[in-house]
Amino acid sequence: MELHASIGCHFRIPLKTMWLWISLVLVLQYSKTVLSDSNYLIGMGSYDITGPAADVNMMGYANTEQIASGIHFRLRARSFIVAEPQGKRVVFVNLDACMASQLVTIKVLERLKARYGNLYTEHNVAISGIHTHAGPGGYLQYVVYIVTSLGFVRQSFDALVDGIEKSIVQAHENLQPGSIFVNKGELLDAGVNRSPSAYLNNPASERSKYKYNVDKEMTLLKFVDDQWGPVGSFNWFATHGTSMSRTNSLISGDNKGAAARFMEDWFEQNSAKSDELGTDEIPRRVSSIISSIHNNHHELLELASSFQSSPGKPATRVSSAARRVRSALRQADKPGFVSAFCQTNCGDVSPNVLGAFCIDTGVPCDFNHSTCGEKNELCYGRGPGYPDEFESTRIIGERQFNKAVDLFNTASEQLKGK
């Protein structure tokens, strides 16, 4: 005899069916609650913006004799987009360039409008430079910024506009449900005050509010895709992009560009190791053909594991060929990891942490005026790799990278809200 529940006077539903429907509703309601933790869509993008690497004046030192003659390493635009599924969104672009440009921004927004209508505008797109002094100049619109490059340089401008647009498009096409975590911490050995005498002119009551005479705090955002796990990190820390000196002629992202490369390489290498170790194993499947497992199951397992592969090593749990195929298919869909080292209040923060010295005598520069024999041209800061500025770039980049990895690995505070 089957029990029924009556609804009104027309329908009779079996109780078993009714409970199935109730269970389904509860499951759906629970799922909605779980998914609400990932209340953002997140997307990462990265694209080359190197531009002309020869015969172009470099932007930053305003030195007419500093003309590009090659590449130390290439420059990139790195972007993230965070969106509410049915609401507002924000785009942040970090450039391996001295600074952003109003003219570049206007042209990028024009292109985004042609692609997406009013989705991305001046109200939700922010573009920032890392302040490297080793990138091509001539891409800004005001005379004071382009006088040393002898005017506007179309190649510099086009490389930036194209690269920024493509990095944003990439981030837009990668938008997936995900979460964002924030973390902060002090980094003490990657920046010093380059004008300590000027800082001492501040009232004692003002100086007493701060632990140091420059900002030493790094703030990091960790982006985690619901399907793929971590897909990016953007951090902000104050230190000038002047590990490469005013005599350098090679295009470079300086210490922050180096740090970004270090962290992206670190993450990709760790991901590759995880695949090699088989942490992403194929789930065990139960055969639907063989109805029962043999009584000698353990003996068969021991026999199988005893077989030697051709070099004489025990066979792996999953064949290397199967893992390579699976990893290749998985990696084809996986978004690349994007790490940006962004600039903050770096005005008087120098990466030349050994101090400033006179290049003619080797003695420290005049404390109050940063001069040598009343000439500021002879006063140069020394980085930790002195006299090798490439080594200084690496060391200051590595110090930021190490701190970022620490903050990335320990980030636990999840961002919520609009």
Short mmCIF file of C-alpha atoms in Angstrom, two decimals:
data_model
loop_
_atom_site.label_atom_id
_atom_site.label_comp_id
_atom_site.label_asym_id
_atom_site.label_seq_id
_atom_site.Cartn_x
_atom_site.Cartn_y
_atom_site.Cartn_z
CA MET A 1 0.00 0.00 0.00
CA GLU A 2 1.45 3.39 -1.02
CA LEU A 3 0.95 6.51 1.11
CA HIS A 4 -0.02 9.73 -0.66
CA ALA A 5 -0.29 13.38 0.21
CA SER A 6 -3.22 15.36 -1.13
CA ILE A 7 -2.74 18.90 -2.42
CA GLY A 8 -6.00 20.80 -2.81
CA CYS A 9 -8.61 18.50 -4.32
CA HIS A 10 -7.03 17.58 -7.66
CA PHE A 11 -3.54 16.11 -7.09
CA ARG A 12 -2.28 13.16 -5.08
CA ILE A 13 1.56 12.96 -4.79
CA PRO A 14 3.41 9.90 -3.40
CA LEU A 15 5.14 10.83 -0.12
CA LYS A 16 8.43 9.41 -1.43
CA THR A 17 8.32 11.81 -4.41
CA MET A 18 7.40 14.75 -2.20
CA TRP A 19 10.39 14.15 0.09
CA LEU A 20 12.66 13.95 -2.95
CA TRP A 21 11.46 17.39 -4.05
CA ILE A 22 11.92 18.81 -0.55
CA SER A 23 15.45 17.40 -0.41
CA LEU A 24 16.26 18.92 -3.80
CA VAL A 25 15.05 22.34 -2.69
CA LEU A 26 17.16 22.13 0.48
CA VAL A 27 20.25 21.09 -1.50
CA LEU A 28 19.80 23.97 -3.93
CA GLN A 29 19.31 26.40 -1.08
CA TYR A 30 22.46 25.10 0.65
CA SER A 31 24.45 25.33 -2.60
CA LYS A 32 23.41 28.96 -2.99
CA THR A 33 24.71 29.66 0.50
CA VAL A 34 28.05 28.01 -0.22
CA LEU A 35 28.50 29.84 -3.53
CA SER A 36 27.82 33.20 -1.90
CA ASP A 37 31.33 33.03 -0.40
CA SER A 38 32.69 33.67 -3.91
CA ASN A 39 30.81 36.89 -4.40
CA TYR A 40 33.13 38.20 -7.14
CA LEU A 41 34.13 37.42 -10.67
CA ILE A 42 37.90 37.77 -11.06
CA GLY A 43 40.09 37.84 -14.16
CA MET A 44 43.82 38.30 -14.79
CA GLY A 45 45.65 39.53 -17.89
CA SER A 46 49.26 40.19 -18.94
CA TYR A 47 50.71 41.51 -22.20
CA ASP A 48 54.01 42.80 -23.59
CA ILE A 49 54.52 46.59 -23.73
CA THR A 50 58.29 46.73 -24.33
CA GLY A 51 58.21 49.19 -27.24
CA PRO A 52 61.28 50.52 -29.09
CA ALA A 53 64.53 49.24 -27.58
CA ALA A 54 66.98 51.44 -29.50
CA ASP A 55 67.53 55.11 -30.33
CA VAL A 56 64.79 56.33 -27.95
CA ASN A 57 65.37 58.48 -24.89
CA MET A 58 64.46 56.79 -21.61
CA MET A 59 61.78 58.14 -19.29
CA GLY A 60 62.59 59.04 -15.69
CA TYR A 61 65.99 60.65 -15.22
CA ALA A 62 65.40 63.45 -17.78
CA ASN A 63 68.87 62.69 -19.12
CA THR A 64 69.16 63.55 -22.83
CA GLU A 65 72.18 61.26 -23.13
CA GLN A 66 70.35 58.18 -21.81
CA ILE A 67 69.37 56.54 -25.10
CA ALA A 68 68.10 52.95 -25.25
CA SER A 69 70.45 50.45 -26.87
CA GLY A 70 68.99 47.04 -26.00
CA ILE A 71 66.93 45.05 -23.51
CA HIS A 72 67.72 43.88 -19.98
CA PHE A 73 64.30 42.20 -19.80
CA ARG A 74 60.97 42.88 -21.47
CA LEU A 75 58.18 45.04 -20.05
CA ARG A 76 54.57 44.02 -19.41
CA ALA A 77 51.14 45.40 -18.57
CA ARG A 78 49.47 43.26 -15.90
CA SER A 79 45.74 43.68 -15.21
CA PHE A 80 43.05 42.42 -12.90
CA ILE A 81 39.30 42.81 -13.15
CA VAL A 82 36.99 42.32 -10.17
CA ALA A 83 33.25 42.32 -10.85
CA GLU A 84 30.01 41.67 -9.07
CA PRO A 85 28.09 39.04 -11.06
CA GLN A 86 25.24 41.43 -11.79
CA GLY A 87 26.78 44.70 -10.68
CA LYS A 88 29.75 47.02 -10.82
CA ARG A 89 33.32 46.15 -11.78
CA VAL A 90 36.79 47.64 -11.52
CA VAL A 91 39.93 47.29 -13.67
CA PHE A 92 43.45 47.91 -12.37
CA VAL A 93 46.42 47.90 -14.74
CA ASN A 94 50.03 47.88 -13.52
CA LEU A 95 52.59 49.01 -16.11
CA ASP A 96 56.29 48.29 -16.33
CA ALA A 97 56.66 51.97 -17.19
CA CYS A 98 57.72 55.13 -15.41
CA MET A 99 54.16 56.33 -15.04
CA ALA A 100 50.77 56.20 -16.66
CA SER A 101 49.76 58.74 -19.29
CA GLN A 102 46.49 60.62 -19.67
CA LEU A 103 46.80 60.39 -23.46
CA VAL A 104 47.40 56.61 -23.32
CA THR A 105 44.44 56.21 -20.96
CA ILE A 106 42.13 58.20 -23.27
CA LYS A 107 43.05 56.02 -26.25
CA VAL A 108 42.68 52.77 -24.25
CA LEU A 109 39.21 53.84 -23.07
CA GLU A 110 38.21 54.63 -26.65
CA ARG A 111 39.17 51.11 -27.70
CA LEU A 112 37.38 49.54 -24.72
CA LYS A 113 34.24 51.51 -25.55
CA ALA A 114 34.36 50.20 -29.13
CA ARG A 115 34.59 46.64 -27.77
CA TYR A 116 32.35 46.68 -24.70
CA GLY A 117 30.20 49.81 -24.86
CA ASN A 118 30.01 51.55 -21.47
CA LEU A 119 31.25 48.57 -19.45
CA TYR A 120 34.73 50.07 -18.93
CA THR A 121 35.08 53.84 -18.54
CA GLU A 122 37.16 56.46 -16.73
CA HIS A 123 35.05 55.69 -13.65
CA ASN A 124 36.25 52.09 -13.20
CA VAL A 125 39.58 51.77 -15.05
CA ALA A 126 42.80 52.69 -13.18
CA ILE A 127 46.23 52.58 -14.86
CA SER A 128 49.43 52.90 -12.80
CA GLY A 129 53.18 52.76 -13.49
CA ILE A 130 55.88 51.03 -11.40
CA HIS A 131 58.19 54.05 -11.85
CA THR A 132 61.02 52.30 -13.64
CA HIS A 133 63.50 54.83 -15.04
CA ALA A 134 64.60 52.35 -17.72
CA GLY A 135 61.65 52.32 -20.12
CA PRO A 136 61.20 54.15 -23.46
CA GLY A 137 59.91 57.71 -23.21
CA GLY A 138 57.86 59.99 -25.45
CA TYR A 139 54.39 58.61 -24.68
CA LEU A 140 53.00 61.48 -22.56
CA GLN A 141 51.25 64.56 -23.87
CA TYR A 142 52.87 67.49 -22.02
CA VAL A 143 56.07 69.20 -23.13
CA VAL A 144 57.88 68.85 -19.79
CA TYR A 145 57.58 65.04 -20.05
CA ILE A 146 58.72 64.71 -23.68
CA VAL A 147 61.34 67.43 -24.02
CA THR A 148 64.27 65.03 -23.43
CA SER A 149 62.84 62.55 -25.94
CA LEU A 150 62.68 65.42 -28.45
CA GLY A 151 58.92 65.13 -28.74
CA PHE A 152 56.23 62.50 -29.06
CA VAL A 153 57.37 58.92 -29.87
CA ARG A 154 54.62 57.03 -31.68
CA GLN A 155 56.23 53.60 -31.18
CA SER A 156 56.34 54.02 -27.40
CA PHE A 157 52.74 55.21 -27.36
CA ASP A 158 51.38 52.43 -29.58
CA ALA A 159 53.15 49.66 -27.62
CA LEU A 160 51.55 50.88 -24.38
CA VAL A 161 48.04 51.33 -25.80
CA ASP A 162 48.06 47.96 -27.57
CA GLY A 163 49.50 46.09 -24.58
CA ILE A 164 47.13 47.64 -22.03
CA GLU A 165 44.10 46.97 -24.21
CA LYS A 166 45.10 43.33 -24.77
CA SER A 167 45.84 42.71 -21.09
CA ILE A 168 42.38 44.04 -20.16
CA VAL A 169 40.72 41.94 -22.88
CA GLN A 170 42.58 38.90 -21.57
CA ALA A 171 41.40 39.59 -18.00
CA HIS A 172 37.83 40.13 -19.23
CA GLU A 173 37.84 36.80 -21.08
CA ASN A 174 39.23 35.03 -17.99
CA LEU A 175 36.49 36.24 -15.63
CA GLN A 176 35.43 33.40 -13.34
CA PRO A 177 33.88 33.14 -9.85
CA GLY A 178 36.56 33.58 -7.22
CA SER A 179 37.67 35.08 -3.94
CA ILE A 180 40.12 37.77 -2.89
CA PHE A 181 42.33 37.72 0.20
CA VAL A 182 44.34 40.60 1.64
CA ASN A 183 47.50 40.58 3.73
CA LYS A 184 49.99 43.18 5.01
CA GLY A 185 53.47 43.14 6.45
CA GLU A 186 56.68 45.15 6.86
CA LEU A 187 59.60 44.94 4.44
CA LEU A 188 62.58 46.69 6.02
CA ASP A 189 65.52 46.27 3.64
CA ALA A 190 64.20 47.36 0.22
CA GLY A 191 63.99 51.15 0.62
CA VAL A 192 65.59 54.06 2.48
CA ASN A 193 64.81 57.77 2.69
CA ARG A 194 66.86 59.54 0.02
CA SER A 195 66.32 62.93 1.69
CA PRO A 196 66.74 62.20 5.41
CA SER A 197 67.83 65.77 6.14
CA ALA A 198 64.63 67.13 4.61
CA TYR A 199 62.57 64.68 6.65
CA LEU A 200 64.17 65.99 9.84
CA ASN A 201 62.67 69.40 9.07
CA ASN A 202 59.26 67.97 9.92
CA PRO A 203 58.10 68.81 13.47
CA ALA A 204 59.00 66.22 16.10
CA SER A 205 55.28 65.81 16.84
CA GLU A 206 54.71 64.79 13.21
CA ARG A 207 57.68 62.42 13.07
CA SER A 208 56.65 60.73 16.30
CA LYS A 209 53.52 59.40 14.59
CA TYR A 210 55.57 57.03 12.44
CA LYS A 211 57.86 54.12 13.18
CA TYR A 212 60.20 54.84 10.23
CA ASN A 213 61.09 57.84 8.06
CA VAL A 214 59.57 56.07 5.01
CA ASP A 215 56.62 53.70 4.54
CA LYS A 216 57.79 50.09 5.01
CA GLU A 217 54.44 48.32 4.62
CA MET A 218 53.57 45.98 1.76
CA THR A 219 49.90 45.25 1.04
CA LEU A 220 49.03 42.20 -1.07
CA LEU A 221 45.86 40.97 -2.74
CA LYS A 222 45.64 37.25 -3.51
CA PHE A 223 43.19 36.20 -6.22
CA VAL A 224 41.78 32.66 -6.02
CA ASP A 225 39.70 31.16 -8.81
CA ASP A 226 37.00 28.73 -7.57
CA GLN A 227 38.05 26.13 -10.14
CA TRP A 228 41.80 26.63 -10.55
CA GLY A 229 42.92 27.96 -7.19
CA PRO A 230 45.35 30.94 -7.02
CA VAL A 231 45.57 32.83 -10.33
CA GLY A 232 47.27 36.05 -9.32
CA SER A 233 48.63 38.45 -6.74
CA PHE A 234 49.03 42.23 -6.82
CA ASN A 235 50.99 43.99 -4.09
CA TRP A 236 51.80 47.62 -3.32
CA PHE A 237 55.08 48.77 -1.79
CA ALA A 238 57.03 52.03 -1.91
CA THR A 239 60.49 52.00 -3.45
CA HIS A 240 61.83 53.87 -6.47
CA GLY A 241 62.54 52.13 -9.75
CA THR A 242 66.10 53.41 -9.76
CA SER A 243 68.23 50.36 -9.05
CA MET A 244 69.32 50.89 -12.67
CA SER A 245 71.28 54.15 -12.82
CA ARG A 246 71.02 57.18 -15.12
CA THR A 247 73.89 55.79 -17.23
CA ASN A 248 72.03 52.53 -18.01
CA SER A 249 70.94 52.11 -21.64
CA LEU A 250 69.04 48.80 -21.47
CA ILE A 251 65.22 48.59 -21.31
CA SER A 252 64.29 47.17 -17.89
CA GLY A 253 61.40 46.87 -15.45
CA ASP A 254 63.98 47.56 -12.70
CA ASN A 255 63.45 45.98 -9.28
CA LYS A 256 59.64 45.74 -9.43
CA GLY A 257 59.60 44.26 -12.92
CA ALA A 258 62.21 41.73 -11.76
CA ALA A 259 60.16 40.86 -8.66
CA ALA A 260 57.08 40.20 -10.81
CA ARG A 261 59.04 37.81 -13.03
CA PHE A 262 60.48 36.03 -9.97
CA MET A 263 57.04 35.45 -8.48
CA GLU A 264 55.39 34.30 -11.69
CA ASP A 265 58.27 31.87 -12.29
CA TRP A 266 58.08 30.68 -8.67
CA PHE A 267 54.37 29.90 -8.96
CA GLU A 268 54.67 28.14 -12.31
CA GLN A 269 57.58 26.01 -11.05
CA ASN A 270 55.62 25.03 -7.95
CA SER A 271 52.61 24.14 -10.10
CA ALA A 272 54.80 22.00 -12.35
CA LYS A 273 56.24 20.17 -9.32
CA SER A 274 52.72 19.48 -8.05
CA ASP A 275 51.82 17.87 -11.38
CA GLU A 276 55.03 15.81 -11.38
CA LEU A 277 54.34 14.55 -7.87
CA GLY A 278 50.89 13.40 -8.97
CA THR A 279 48.91 15.48 -6.48
CA ASP A 280 46.29 15.93 -9.19
CA GLU A 281 45.64 12.21 -9.57
CA ILE A 282 43.00 10.60 -11.74
CA PRO A 283 40.11 9.55 -9.46
CA ARG A 284 39.87 5.79 -8.89
CA ARG A 285 37.00 4.34 -10.88
CA VAL A 286 34.99 1.23 -9.93
CA SER A 287 34.46 -1.13 -12.83
CA SER A 288 30.86 -1.61 -13.93
CA ILE A 289 31.84 -4.74 -15.90
CA ILE A 290 33.37 -6.85 -13.13
CA SER A 291 30.75 -7.22 -10.45
CA SER A 292 33.01 -8.21 -7.57
CA ILE A 293 36.65 -7.76 -6.60
CA HIS A 294 38.75 -10.93 -6.51
CA ASN A 295 39.65 -12.38 -3.14
CA ASN A 296 43.34 -12.12 -3.99
CA HIS A 297 43.13 -8.36 -4.62
CA HIS A 298 46.08 -7.48 -2.34
CA GLU A 299 48.28 -10.16 -3.89
CA LEU A 300 47.54 -8.76 -7.34
CA LEU A 301 48.45 -5.22 -6.18
CA GLU A 302 51.76 -6.45 -4.78
CA LEU A 303 52.50 -8.32 -7.98
CA ALA A 304 51.70 -5.25 -10.12
CA SER A 305 53.91 -2.95 -8.03
CA SER A 306 56.84 -5.38 -8.29
CA PHE A 307 57.17 -5.00 -12.07
CA GLN A 308 60.23 -2.98 -13.07
CA SER A 309 60.17 -0.29 -15.74
CA SER A 310 62.87 -0.37 -18.43
CA PRO A 311 65.57 1.63 -16.55
CA GLY A 312 65.09 -0.71 -13.58
CA LYS A 313 62.98 1.67 -11.45
CA PRO A 314 59.64 0.75 -9.86
CA ALA A 315 56.67 1.81 -11.99
CA THR A 316 54.88 5.00 -10.91
CA ARG A 317 51.35 5.03 -9.57
CA VAL A 318 50.11 6.74 -12.74
CA SER A 319 52.08 6.26 -15.94
CA SER A 320 54.19 9.26 -16.91
CA ALA A 321 52.56 9.30 -20.35
CA ALA A 322 49.09 9.48 -18.84
CA ARG A 323 50.18 12.28 -16.52
CA ARG A 324 51.75 14.25 -19.36
CA VAL A 325 48.59 13.98 -21.45
CA ARG A 326 46.36 14.90 -18.54
CA SER A 327 48.57 17.81 -17.48
CA ALA A 328 48.75 19.15 -21.03
CA LEU A 329 44.97 19.11 -21.35
CA ARG A 330 44.55 20.71 -17.92
CA GLN A 331 47.18 23.38 -18.53
CA ALA A 332 45.60 24.29 -21.88
CA ASP A 333 42.53 25.63 -20.08
CA LYS A 334 44.27 27.00 -17.01
CA PRO A 335 44.74 30.79 -16.89
CA GLY A 336 48.33 31.90 -16.43
CA PHE A 337 49.38 33.21 -13.01
CA VAL A 338 49.79 37.01 -13.00
CA SER A 339 51.82 38.76 -10.32
CA ALA A 340 52.22 42.54 -10.25
CA PHE A 341 54.47 44.61 -7.98
CA CYS A 342 52.79 47.98 -7.89
CA GLN A 343 54.08 51.35 -6.74
CA THR A 344 52.79 53.47 -3.87
CA ASN A 345 54.13 56.57 -2.09
CA CYS A 346 57.71 56.23 -3.33
CA GLY A 347 58.57 59.94 -3.58
CA ASP A 348 61.61 59.92 -1.28
CA VAL A 349 62.10 56.15 -1.05
CA SER A 350 65.29 54.91 -2.73
CA PRO A 351 66.24 51.26 -3.39
CA ASN A 352 69.90 52.28 -3.06
CA VAL A 353 70.00 51.16 0.53
CA LEU A 354 73.78 51.55 1.07
CA GLY A 355 73.47 55.32 0.86
CA ALA A 356 74.70 58.08 -1.48
CA PHE A 357 78.40 58.53 -2.31
CA CYS A 358 80.55 60.82 -4.44
CA ILE A 359 81.77 59.04 -7.57
CA ASP A 360 84.97 61.13 -7.68
CA THR A 361 86.11 60.64 -4.07
CA GLY A 362 84.06 57.69 -2.75
CA VAL A 363 83.06 59.63 0.37
CA PRO A 364 79.41 60.08 1.40
CA CYS A 365 77.56 62.93 -0.30
CA ASP A 366 76.87 66.12 1.66
CA PHE A 367 74.08 65.16 4.07
CA ASN A 368 72.06 68.36 3.77
CA HIS A 369 72.34 68.99 0.04
CA SER A 370 73.13 65.57 -1.59
CA THR A 371 76.06 67.14 -3.45
CA CYS A 372 79.77 66.51 -3.96
CA GLY A 373 81.80 69.71 -4.08
CA GLU A 374 78.46 71.49 -4.54
CA LYS A 375 77.70 69.38 -7.65
CA ASN A 376 74.74 67.05 -7.48
CA GLU A 377 75.78 65.26 -10.72
CA LEU A 378 78.57 63.50 -8.80
CA CYS A 379 76.28 62.13 -6.07
CA TYR A 380 75.09 58.58 -6.77
CA GLY A 381 73.13 56.14 -4.61
CA ARG A 382 74.56 52.66 -4.07
CA GLY A 383 72.37 49.59 -4.20
CA PRO A 384 73.07 46.36 -2.29
CA GLY A 385 74.90 44.88 -5.29
CA TYR A 386 77.25 47.85 -5.78
CA PRO A 387 79.03 48.37 -8.12
CA ASP A 388 76.88 46.02 -10.25
CA GLU A 389 73.50 47.72 -10.78
CA PHE A 390 72.08 44.58 -12.43
CA GLU A 391 72.82 42.74 -9.20
CA SER A 392 71.24 45.54 -7.17
CA THR A 393 68.12 45.27 -9.33
CA ARG A 394 68.00 41.52 -8.70
CA ILE A 395 68.53 41.82 -4.93
CA ILE A 396 65.90 44.53 -4.34
CA GLY A 397 63.50 42.65 -6.62
CA GLU A 398 64.19 39.43 -4.75
CA ARG A 399 63.56 41.07 -1.37
CA GLN A 400 60.14 42.29 -2.54
CA PHE A 401 59.44 38.88 -4.08
CA ASN A 402 60.31 37.02 -0.86
CA LYS A 403 58.03 39.25 1.20
CA ALA A 404 55.22 38.87 -1.33
CA VAL A 405 55.52 35.06 -1.22
CA ASP A 406 55.30 35.17 2.58
CA LEU A 407 52.18 37.37 2.46
CA PHE A 408 50.69 35.26 -0.36
CA ASN A 409 51.15 31.99 1.53
CA THR A 410 49.69 33.36 4.78
CA ALA A 411 46.84 35.47 3.38
CA SER A 412 43.66 34.48 5.22
CA GLU A 413 41.54 37.65 5.50
CA GLN A 414 38.88 37.43 2.78
CA LEU A 415 37.57 40.61 1.18
CA LYS A 416 33.79 41.00 1.10
CA GLY A 417 31.32 43.71 0.19
CA LYS A 418 30.64 45.77 -2.90
#
